[in-house]
Amino acid sequence: MRLMQNPAPQRDSYHHGNLPQVLIREGAALLAERGIDRFSMREVARRAGVAVAAPAHHFGNARGLLTAIAAEGFGQLAQRQATAAAAMTDPRDKVIARCRAYIAICVEEPGQALVMFRPELVNDSDPLFQERAVQTFALFRDAVARAAIPDANASQVGQIAKTLWSMMHGLQALRMITDAEAEGLIRFAVGAMLAGPR
Amino acid sequence: MRLMQNPAPQRDSYHHGNLPQVLIREGAALLAERGIDRFSMREVARRAGVAVAAPAHHFGNARGLLTAIAAEGFGQLAQRQATAAAAMTDPRDKVIARCRAYIAICVEEPGQALVMFRPELVNDSDPLFQERAVQTFALFRDAVARAAIPDANASQVGQIAKTLWSMMHGLQALRMITDAEAEGLIRFAVGAMLAGPR
DNA sequence: CCTCTATCTGATCATTGCTCAGATCAAAAT
DNA sequence: ATTTTGATCTGAGCAATGATCAGATAGAGG
């Protein structure tokens, strides 16, 4: 049996009030700052001003927090892509705009991006994560379907969507492009994939 | 001042003889078995039958060992791609064969693949790593150049090569394809990219 | 035989993820 | 109004990790 010796809370109230959201925000910031290999649950707790064990109550373990951060990121990505696509009228430009938004979120929200596209880091059976990830890709595939040639079947549309989605991921993960190159590369790839092989 | 108390070596000789290569092999095996987040230098040392501090002498730190594993992987990838391409005569088939080899090494050598395409996990200023990584991609780009339409310039060839290379990475990193799908997807993407936008 | 140098060892330190019993507190139940 | 309940948060403890250090070992060349 262990006795409490220094209960001293550092906050106004014992209960934080909104800890899960704060942990997600601080976690994403720490990821952006340090990268995944120097990410630490204890440091997140420290920055949130709570005990090291507090995060575990809400997220179970480190993987749980990373999963929540990724789910949050997919929500943001879907929203950004919708906004970007809405600003365009041509179906092909809508696809291009969605690709741009993908690259943009990786640049502007590096914390979320670091875990969103790493299946091995998250708990991919988490319902919220799964729903948002699937939904985000589905919206992209629908945009591709509307831009594809009229007689394209679902299988072909799926191939194009998967290919472009993968390409976006690879370009930023492998650091193969600068921001300046991105635009031309996206236009070229989207144009080529929608046209298909000759 | 610290005194040695139990020198007891567990091997025939005090010196291992070929420790760096054994550590690279065991490290890759451990990566394949546990993934990057449960990878441990100490476990690698244990499996190699040496003290926990022995690897540090050869590789400096964990990042150093991961970098060496990645460099080893790029050597293997270049070799596999060369062999696969040599078996084909048509330039386009050579490109397809190289893409297939990329996917294949990710499936068959998951340990190496786990670190080869993660710039943030390795020391990308390491000369051996850098040379092999650059060389491997350069060979791929040359294959694309020979398959591209005759009037394609270097910039266009570079775009196609980067796009296909990124796509291969994304497909396997995001786990978007099964082995069965891979062939069709690769043929479609290579055909479309070499044809370009219409 | 002796020195030099690279290799390898065991110990130590700060830090980490996780678990646990117990403290706190808001809100529901009485 | 008082009690109970359940969720939230705390500090301590444990096993494990990466990194570093002085010292032990052995092979190579003088």
Short mmCIF file of C-alpha atoms (C1' of nucleotides) in Angstrom, two decimals:
data_model
loop_
_atom_site.label_atom_id
_atom_site.label_comp_id
_atom_site.label_asym_id
_atom_site.label_seq_id
_atom_site.Cartn_x
_atom_site.Cartn_y
_atom_site.Cartn_z
CA MET A 1 0.00 0.00 0.00
CA ARG A 2 1.38 3.37 -0.99
CA LEU A 3 0.58 6.64 0.68
CA MET A 4 0.18 9.99 -1.05
CA GLN A 5 2.71 12.47 0.23
CA ASN A 6 2.57 15.52 -2.04
CA PRO A 7 -0.87 15.95 -3.58
CA ALA A 8 -0.03 19.61 -4.51
CA PRO A 9 -1.96 20.32 -7.72
CA GLN A 10 -0.41 23.03 -9.90
CA ARG A 11 -3.71 24.13 -11.43
CA ASP A 12 -6.69 26.09 -10.13
CA SER A 13 -8.84 23.00 -9.98
CA TYR A 14 -7.84 19.41 -9.55
CA HIS A 15 -9.63 18.44 -12.75
CA HIS A 16 -8.20 19.84 -15.92
CA GLY A 17 -11.47 20.17 -17.76
CA ASN A 18 -10.36 19.59 -21.33
CA LEU A 19 -7.32 17.39 -21.04
CA PRO A 20 -7.82 15.06 -24.05
CA GLN A 21 -7.93 17.93 -26.54
CA VAL A 22 -4.98 19.68 -24.93
CA LEU A 23 -2.97 16.45 -25.09
CA ILE A 24 -3.80 16.02 -28.77
CA ARG A 25 -2.70 19.59 -29.48
CA GLU A 26 0.50 19.40 -27.43
CA GLY A 27 1.25 15.96 -28.83
CA ALA A 28 1.01 17.21 -32.40
CA ALA A 29 3.22 20.17 -31.52
CA LEU A 30 5.82 17.89 -29.95
CA LEU A 31 5.77 15.61 -32.99
CA ALA A 32 6.33 18.60 -35.25
CA GLU A 33 9.16 19.79 -33.05
CA ARG A 34 11.02 16.54 -32.35
CA GLY A 35 9.83 13.91 -34.79
CA ILE A 36 8.51 10.50 -33.89
CA ASP A 37 11.70 9.00 -32.50
CA ARG A 38 12.11 11.70 -29.87
CA PHE A 39 8.41 11.92 -29.09
CA SER A 40 7.56 11.20 -25.48
CA MET A 41 4.30 10.78 -23.59
CA ARG A 42 5.91 12.15 -20.45
CA GLU A 43 6.97 15.32 -22.25
CA VAL A 44 3.42 15.78 -23.56
CA ALA A 45 2.09 15.43 -20.02
CA ARG A 46 4.70 17.88 -18.80
CA ARG A 47 3.70 20.48 -21.39
CA ALA A 48 0.05 20.02 -20.54
CA GLY A 49 0.94 20.54 -16.89
CA VAL A 50 -0.43 17.23 -15.66
CA ALA A 51 1.03 14.11 -14.08
CA VAL A 52 2.80 11.62 -16.31
CA ALA A 53 0.06 9.06 -15.84
CA ALA A 54 -2.83 11.36 -16.78
CA PRO A 55 -2.65 10.78 -20.54
CA ALA A 56 -2.87 7.03 -20.05
CA HIS A 57 -6.30 7.42 -18.50
CA HIS A 58 -7.68 8.98 -21.68
CA PHE A 59 -5.70 7.26 -24.40
CA GLY A 60 -4.53 4.00 -22.83
CA ASN A 61 -0.98 4.24 -24.12
CA ALA A 62 1.27 6.17 -26.47
CA ARG A 63 -0.20 4.48 -29.53
CA GLY A 64 -3.64 5.61 -28.43
CA LEU A 65 -2.59 9.25 -28.33
CA LEU A 66 -0.87 9.02 -31.69
CA THR A 67 -4.02 7.46 -33.12
CA ALA A 68 -6.12 10.33 -31.80
CA ILE A 69 -3.70 12.85 -33.29
CA ALA A 70 -3.92 11.08 -36.65
CA ALA A 71 -7.72 10.99 -36.54
CA GLU A 72 -7.75 14.71 -35.81
CA GLY A 73 -5.43 15.22 -38.79
CA PHE A 74 -7.69 13.31 -41.15
CA GLY A 75 -10.60 15.48 -40.10
CA GLN A 76 -8.59 18.57 -40.95
CA LEU A 77 -7.40 17.12 -44.25
CA ALA A 78 -10.93 16.28 -45.37
CA GLN A 79 -12.02 19.80 -44.54
CA ARG A 80 -9.10 21.45 -46.33
CA GLN A 81 -9.62 19.29 -49.39
CA ALA A 82 -13.33 20.09 -49.49
CA THR A 83 -12.63 23.82 -49.26
CA ALA A 84 -9.91 23.69 -51.92
CA ALA A 85 -12.07 21.65 -54.29
CA ALA A 86 -15.09 23.91 -53.81
CA ALA A 87 -13.06 26.84 -55.10
CA MET A 88 -12.69 25.13 -58.48
CA THR A 89 -15.24 24.40 -61.18
CA ASP A 90 -13.44 22.04 -63.55
CA PRO A 91 -13.51 18.45 -62.21
CA ARG A 92 -9.83 18.00 -63.04
CA ASP A 93 -8.94 21.17 -61.18
CA LYS A 94 -10.86 19.84 -58.19
CA VAL A 95 -8.66 16.74 -58.15
CA ILE A 96 -5.56 18.89 -58.46
CA ALA A 97 -6.76 21.10 -55.63
CA ARG A 98 -7.26 18.06 -53.39
CA CYS A 99 -3.73 16.86 -54.15
CA ARG A 100 -2.38 20.29 -53.33
CA ALA A 101 -4.23 20.23 -50.02
CA TYR A 102 -2.60 16.88 -49.21
CA ILE A 103 0.87 18.31 -49.70
CA ALA A 104 -0.10 21.50 -47.90
CA ILE A 105 -1.21 19.76 -44.71
CA CYS A 106 2.05 17.80 -44.61
CA VAL A 107 3.93 21.09 -44.72
CA GLU A 108 1.73 23.14 -42.43
CA GLU A 109 0.76 20.46 -39.91
CA PRO A 110 3.83 18.25 -39.79
CA GLY A 111 2.83 16.82 -36.44
CA GLN A 112 -0.40 15.28 -37.63
CA ALA A 113 1.10 14.30 -40.99
CA LEU A 114 3.81 12.36 -39.20
CA VAL A 115 1.29 9.86 -37.83
CA MET A 116 -1.59 10.05 -40.31
CA PHE A 117 0.16 8.01 -42.96
CA ARG A 118 2.00 5.53 -40.76
CA PRO A 119 -0.24 2.53 -40.26
CA GLU A 120 2.33 0.86 -38.03
CA LEU A 121 2.36 3.73 -35.53
CA VAL A 122 -1.37 3.92 -34.90
CA ASN A 123 -4.11 1.58 -33.83
CA ASP A 124 -5.79 1.22 -37.18
CA SER A 125 -8.73 -0.65 -35.69
CA ASP A 126 -9.72 2.46 -33.75
CA PRO A 127 -13.24 3.32 -34.97
CA LEU A 128 -12.79 7.10 -35.15
CA PHE A 129 -9.44 6.85 -36.92
CA GLN A 130 -10.68 4.26 -39.38
CA GLU A 131 -13.87 6.14 -40.19
CA ARG A 132 -12.06 9.40 -40.87
CA ALA A 133 -9.23 7.84 -42.87
CA VAL A 134 -11.60 5.84 -45.05
CA GLN A 135 -13.95 8.79 -45.48
CA THR A 136 -11.15 11.14 -46.53
CA PHE A 137 -9.89 8.79 -49.20
CA ALA A 138 -13.43 8.05 -50.38
CA LEU A 139 -14.05 11.74 -50.99
CA PHE A 140 -10.87 11.91 -53.05
CA ARG A 141 -11.89 8.88 -55.08
CA ASP A 142 -15.28 10.45 -55.78
CA ALA A 143 -13.53 13.55 -57.08
CA VAL A 144 -11.42 11.35 -59.36
CA ALA A 145 -14.56 9.59 -60.60
CA ARG A 146 -16.08 12.89 -61.66
CA ALA A 147 -12.91 13.90 -63.49
CA ALA A 148 -12.29 10.56 -65.22
CA ILE A 149 -13.31 9.81 -68.79
CA PRO A 150 -17.02 8.93 -68.95
CA ASP A 151 -16.56 5.23 -69.71
CA ALA A 152 -14.13 4.58 -66.86
CA ASN A 153 -15.35 1.83 -64.54
CA ALA A 154 -15.08 1.74 -60.76
CA SER A 155 -11.96 -0.40 -60.86
CA GLN A 156 -10.12 2.04 -63.09
CA VAL A 157 -11.20 4.99 -60.96
CA GLY A 158 -9.96 3.15 -57.88
CA GLN A 159 -6.60 2.51 -59.52
CA ILE A 160 -6.17 6.16 -60.43
CA ALA A 161 -7.18 7.36 -56.98
CA LYS A 162 -4.89 4.92 -55.17
CA THR A 163 -2.00 5.80 -57.44
CA LEU A 164 -2.35 9.55 -56.98
CA TRP A 165 -2.92 9.22 -53.23
CA SER A 166 0.19 7.05 -52.91
CA MET A 167 2.18 9.42 -55.04
CA MET A 168 1.33 12.38 -52.81
CA HIS A 169 2.45 10.39 -49.81
CA GLY A 170 5.67 9.25 -51.40
CA LEU A 171 6.62 12.69 -52.66
CA GLN A 172 6.51 14.21 -49.21
CA ALA A 173 7.69 11.17 -47.22
CA LEU A 174 10.77 10.70 -49.40
CA ARG A 175 11.29 14.46 -49.53
CA MET A 176 11.51 14.30 -53.29
CA ILE A 177 10.01 17.70 -54.03
CA THR A 178 10.29 21.30 -53.02
CA ASP A 179 7.15 23.40 -52.70
CA ALA A 180 8.01 25.06 -56.00
CA GLU A 181 8.16 21.76 -57.87
CA ALA A 182 4.95 20.43 -56.37
CA GLU A 183 2.53 22.32 -58.57
CA GLY A 184 4.00 21.19 -61.86
CA LEU A 185 4.44 17.63 -60.70
CA ILE A 186 0.85 17.37 -59.48
CA ARG A 187 -0.58 18.78 -62.72
CA PHE A 188 1.56 16.42 -64.79
CA ALA A 189 0.66 13.34 -62.76
CA VAL A 190 -3.06 14.08 -62.51
CA GLY A 191 -3.22 14.79 -66.24
CA ALA A 192 -1.34 11.62 -67.14
CA MET A 193 -3.29 9.37 -64.78
CA LEU A 194 -6.69 10.67 -65.86
CA ALA A 195 -5.69 10.19 -69.50
CA GLY A 196 -4.47 6.66 -68.81
CA PRO A 197 -1.98 4.56 -70.84
CA ARG A 198 -2.06 4.85 -74.61
CA MET B 1 37.31 4.83 -11.06
CA ARG B 2 35.38 1.65 -11.85
CA LEU B 3 36.75 -1.87 -11.54
CA MET B 4 35.97 -4.76 -13.85
CA GLN B 5 34.42 -7.63 -11.94
CA ASN B 6 33.12 -10.16 -14.45
CA PRO B 7 35.07 -10.10 -17.70
CA ALA B 8 33.66 -13.57 -18.65
CA PRO B 9 33.38 -13.57 -22.47
CA GLN B 10 30.71 -15.94 -23.86
CA ARG B 11 32.51 -16.55 -27.15
CA ASP B 12 35.57 -18.58 -28.13
CA SER B 13 37.60 -15.46 -28.67
CA TYR B 14 37.30 -12.06 -27.08
CA HIS B 15 37.07 -10.43 -30.47
CA HIS B 16 34.03 -11.24 -32.53
CA GLY B 17 35.71 -11.00 -35.91
CA ASN B 18 32.82 -9.80 -38.04
CA LEU B 19 30.59 -7.88 -35.68
CA PRO B 20 29.46 -4.99 -37.92
CA GLN B 21 27.99 -7.29 -40.56
CA VAL B 22 26.36 -9.51 -37.94
CA LEU B 23 24.78 -6.45 -36.30
CA ILE B 24 23.42 -5.27 -39.65
CA ARG B 25 21.92 -8.70 -40.29
CA GLU B 26 20.44 -9.11 -36.81
CA GLY B 27 19.22 -5.52 -36.83
CA ALA B 28 17.34 -6.03 -40.07
CA ALA B 29 15.84 -9.24 -38.71
CA LEU B 30 14.72 -7.49 -35.54
CA LEU B 31 13.17 -4.65 -37.55
CA ALA B 32 11.26 -7.16 -39.64
CA GLU B 33 10.11 -8.95 -36.51
CA ARG B 34 9.16 -6.05 -34.25
CA GLY B 35 8.93 -2.90 -36.36
CA ILE B 36 10.72 0.33 -35.70
CA ASP B 37 8.99 1.33 -32.48
CA ARG B 38 9.96 -1.86 -30.69
CA PHE B 39 13.43 -1.98 -32.20
CA SER B 40 16.22 -1.93 -29.65
CA MET B 41 19.98 -1.69 -29.89
CA ARG B 42 20.33 -3.75 -26.73
CA GLU B 43 18.27 -6.57 -28.22
CA VAL B 44 20.42 -6.51 -31.35
CA ALA B 45 23.54 -6.79 -29.19
CA ARG B 46 21.95 -9.61 -27.23
CA ARG B 47 21.16 -11.56 -30.40
CA ALA B 48 24.67 -11.04 -31.68
CA GLY B 49 25.96 -12.34 -28.34
CA VAL B 50 27.96 -9.24 -27.45
CA ALA B 51 27.83 -6.61 -24.74
CA VAL B 52 25.24 -3.86 -25.03
CA ALA B 53 27.91 -1.27 -25.69
CA ALA B 54 29.64 -3.12 -28.52
CA PRO B 55 27.42 -1.82 -31.34
CA ALA B 56 28.09 1.78 -30.33
CA HIS B 57 31.76 1.30 -31.08
CA HIS B 58 31.03 0.49 -34.71
CA PHE B 59 27.95 2.58 -35.44
CA GLY B 60 28.03 5.37 -32.87
CA ASN B 61 24.37 5.18 -31.98
CA ALA B 62 21.09 3.59 -32.98
CA ARG B 63 20.67 5.94 -35.92
CA GLY B 64 24.07 4.85 -37.19
CA LEU B 65 23.06 1.19 -37.25
CA LEU B 66 19.74 1.97 -38.94
CA THR B 67 21.63 3.99 -41.55
CA ALA B 68 23.95 1.06 -42.24
CA ILE B 69 20.96 -1.27 -42.58
CA ALA B 70 19.34 1.14 -45.04
CA ALA B 71 22.54 1.44 -47.08
CA GLU B 72 22.76 -2.34 -47.23
CA GLY B 73 19.14 -2.41 -48.42
CA PHE B 74 19.77 0.08 -51.22
CA GLY B 75 22.63 -2.07 -52.44
CA GLN B 76 20.31 -5.05 -52.59
CA LEU B 77 17.55 -3.05 -54.29
CA ALA B 78 19.87 -1.80 -57.00
CA GLN B 79 21.04 -5.34 -57.65
CA ARG B 80 17.52 -6.77 -57.75
CA GLN B 81 16.35 -4.03 -60.08
CA ALA B 82 19.29 -4.55 -62.40
CA THR B 83 18.63 -8.28 -62.57
CA ALA B 84 14.90 -7.80 -63.14
CA ALA B 85 15.46 -5.22 -65.85
CA ALA B 86 18.08 -7.32 -67.61
CA ALA B 87 15.52 -10.09 -68.10
CA MET B 88 13.39 -7.74 -70.25
CA THR B 89 14.04 -6.35 -73.71
CA ASP B 90 11.36 -3.69 -74.14
CA PRO B 91 12.37 -0.43 -72.37
CA ARG B 92 8.92 -0.04 -70.87
CA ASP B 93 9.03 -3.58 -69.51
CA LYS B 94 12.38 -2.74 -67.94
CA VAL B 95 10.77 0.14 -66.04
CA ILE B 96 7.90 -2.10 -64.97
CA ALA B 97 10.37 -4.75 -63.82
CA ARG B 98 12.21 -2.18 -61.69
CA CYS B 99 8.94 -1.08 -60.09
CA ARG B 100 8.09 -4.69 -59.35
CA ALA B 101 11.49 -5.17 -57.72
CA TYR B 102 10.81 -2.16 -55.49
CA ILE B 103 7.58 -3.67 -54.22
CA ALA B 104 9.21 -7.08 -53.95
CA ILE B 105 12.03 -5.95 -51.69
CA CYS B 106 9.52 -4.28 -49.38
CA VAL B 107 7.70 -7.59 -49.06
CA GLU B 108 10.69 -9.90 -48.88
CA GLU B 109 13.08 -7.72 -46.88
CA PRO B 110 10.75 -5.76 -44.60
CA GLY B 111 13.56 -4.97 -42.19
CA GLN B 112 15.64 -3.03 -44.68
CA ALA B 113 12.57 -1.51 -46.32
CA LEU B 114 11.47 -0.11 -42.97
CA VAL B 115 14.47 2.20 -42.81
CA MET B 116 15.41 2.69 -46.47
CA PHE B 117 12.59 5.10 -47.18
CA ARG B 118 12.46 6.99 -43.90
CA PRO B 119 14.78 9.95 -44.17
CA GLU B 120 14.03 10.98 -40.59
CA LEU B 121 15.24 7.68 -39.14
CA VAL B 122 18.65 7.62 -40.78
CA ASN B 123 21.64 9.89 -40.99
CA ASP B 124 21.16 11.01 -44.56
CA SER B 125 24.51 12.73 -44.65
CA ASP B 126 26.25 9.37 -44.26
CA PRO B 127 28.42 8.99 -47.40
CA LEU B 128 27.72 5.31 -48.04
CA PHE B 129 23.99 5.68 -47.53
CA GLN B 130 23.77 8.77 -49.66
CA GLU B 131 25.81 7.30 -52.49
CA ARG B 132 23.75 4.13 -52.67
CA ALA B 133 20.40 5.87 -52.36
CA VAL B 134 21.23 8.41 -55.05
CA GLN B 135 22.74 5.76 -57.29
CA THR B 136 19.72 3.48 -57.01
CA PHE B 137 17.30 6.22 -57.99
CA ALA B 138 19.61 7.41 -60.78
CA LEU B 139 19.55 3.95 -62.34
CA PHE B 140 15.76 4.01 -62.23
CA ARG B 141 15.65 7.43 -63.83
CA ASP B 142 17.94 6.24 -66.62
CA ALA B 143 15.58 3.35 -67.29
CA VAL B 144 12.68 5.81 -67.49
CA ALA B 145 14.69 7.99 -69.91
CA ARG B 146 15.16 5.06 -72.27
CA ALA B 147 11.43 4.24 -72.16
CA ALA B 148 10.16 7.80 -72.54
CA ILE B 149 9.06 9.31 -75.84
CA PRO B 150 12.09 10.44 -77.87
CA ASP B 151 11.52 14.18 -77.48
CA ALA B 152 11.14 14.10 -73.70
CA ASN B 153 13.62 16.40 -71.96
CA ALA B 154 15.53 15.73 -68.75
CA SER B 155 13.02 17.63 -66.64
CA GLN B 156 10.09 15.57 -67.90
CA VAL B 157 12.01 12.34 -67.39
CA GLY B 158 12.82 13.45 -63.86
CA GLN B 159 9.17 14.17 -63.14
CA ILE B 160 8.07 10.77 -64.37
CA ALA B 161 10.78 8.99 -62.40
CA LYS B 162 10.04 10.86 -59.17
CA THR B 163 6.35 10.27 -59.55
CA LEU B 164 6.66 6.53 -60.12
CA TRP B 165 9.27 6.14 -57.36
CA SER B 166 7.01 8.00 -54.93
CA MET B 167 4.03 5.98 -55.98
CA MET B 168 5.81 2.70 -55.27
CA HIS B 169 6.70 3.97 -51.84
CA GLY B 170 3.21 5.22 -51.08
CA LEU B 171 1.51 2.05 -52.22
CA GLN B 172 3.45 -0.11 -49.82
CA ALA B 173 3.77 2.40 -46.95
CA LEU B 174 0.05 3.09 -46.89
CA ARG B 175 -0.69 -0.59 -47.44
CA MET B 176 -2.99 0.28 -50.30
CA ILE B 177 -2.36 -2.79 -52.42
CA THR B 178 -2.23 -6.54 -52.17
CA ASP B 179 0.40 -8.46 -54.10
CA ALA B 180 -2.28 -9.47 -56.59
CA GLU B 181 -3.24 -5.88 -57.36
CA ALA B 182 0.32 -4.68 -57.68
CA GLU B 183 0.97 -5.93 -61.19
CA GLY B 184 -2.06 -4.27 -62.77
CA LEU B 185 -1.52 -1.02 -60.89
CA ILE B 186 2.14 -0.81 -61.90
CA ARG B 187 1.40 -1.47 -65.57
CA PHE B 188 -1.37 1.12 -65.57
CA ALA B 189 0.69 3.80 -63.84
CA VAL B 190 3.86 3.25 -65.88
CA GLY B 191 1.84 3.30 -69.10
CA ALA B 192 0.01 6.47 -68.14
CA MET B 193 3.07 8.32 -66.88
CA LEU B 194 5.18 7.47 -69.91
CA ALA B 195 2.34 8.61 -72.19
CA GLY B 196 1.93 11.85 -70.25
CA PRO B 197 -1.10 14.15 -70.06
CA ARG B 198 -3.20 14.66 -73.17
"C1'" DC C 1 59.38 -9.29 -26.50
"C1'" DC C 2 56.97 -4.93 -26.33
"C1'" DT C 3 54.03 -1.21 -27.72
"C1'" DC C 4 50.06 0.47 -30.21
"C1'" DT C 5 45.44 0.43 -31.60
"C1'" DA C 6 41.01 -1.28 -32.44
"C1'" DT C 7 37.70 -4.06 -30.26
"C1'" DC C 8 34.77 -5.47 -26.63
"C1'" DT C 9 33.12 -5.51 -21.56
"C1'" DG C 10 30.43 -4.33 -17.44
"C1'" DA C 11 28.74 -0.52 -14.89
"C1'" DT C 12 26.32 3.72 -14.45
"C1'" DC C 13 23.02 7.53 -15.53
"C1'" DA C 14 19.11 9.91 -17.18
"C1'" DT C 15 14.92 8.95 -19.40
"C1'" DT C 16 11.07 6.37 -21.03
"C1'" DG C 17 6.33 3.60 -21.10
"C1'" DC C 18 3.43 1.48 -18.24
"C1'" DT C 19 0.92 0.15 -13.93
"C1'" DC C 20 -1.02 0.83 -9.42
"C1'" DA C 21 -3.26 2.47 -5.16
"C1'" DG C 22 -4.99 6.41 -3.59
"C1'" DA C 23 -6.64 11.45 -3.74
"C1'" DT C 24 -9.97 14.70 -5.76
"C1'" DC C 25 -14.20 16.33 -7.39
"C1'" DA C 26 -18.55 16.86 -10.14
"C1'" DA C 27 -22.86 15.03 -10.65
"C1'" DA C 28 -26.30 11.70 -9.81
"C1'" DA C 29 -28.91 9.32 -6.30
"C1'" DT C 30 -31.01 9.24 -1.98
"C1'" DA D 1 -28.95 18.31 2.19
"C1'" DT D 2 -26.24 14.31 2.36
"C1'" DT D 3 -24.34 10.23 0.41
"C1'" DT D 4 -22.63 7.60 -3.24
"C1'" DT D 5 -20.78 6.86 -7.50
"C1'" DG D 6 -17.66 7.15 -11.27
"C1'" DA D 7 -14.51 9.63 -13.86
"C1'" DT D 8 -10.35 12.22 -13.46
"C1'" DC D 9 -5.84 13.04 -11.90
"C1'" DT D 10 -1.65 12.18 -8.70
"C1'" DG D 11 2.87 10.41 -7.25
"C1'" DA D 12 5.58 6.31 -6.76
"C1'" DG D 13 7.58 2.27 -8.57
"C1'" DC D 14 9.29 -1.06 -12.12
"C1'" DA D 15 11.57 -2.90 -16.07
"C1'" DA D 16 13.76 -1.43 -20.09
"C1'" DT D 17 16.25 1.71 -23.12
"C1'" DG D 18 20.20 4.81 -25.35
"C1'" DA D 19 24.34 6.73 -24.28
"C1'" DT D 20 28.80 7.07 -22.07
"C1'" DC D 21 32.86 5.70 -19.47
"C1'" DA D 22 37.10 3.41 -17.74
"C1'" DG D 23 39.12 -0.66 -18.16
"C1'" DA D 24 40.08 -5.47 -20.15
"C1'" DT D 25 41.55 -8.07 -24.34
"C1'" DA D 26 43.94 -9.38 -28.37
"C1'" DG D 27 46.00 -8.95 -32.85
"C1'" DA D 28 49.49 -6.44 -35.74
"C1'" DG D 29 53.83 -4.45 -36.37
"C1'" DG D 30 57.92 -2.53 -34.19
#
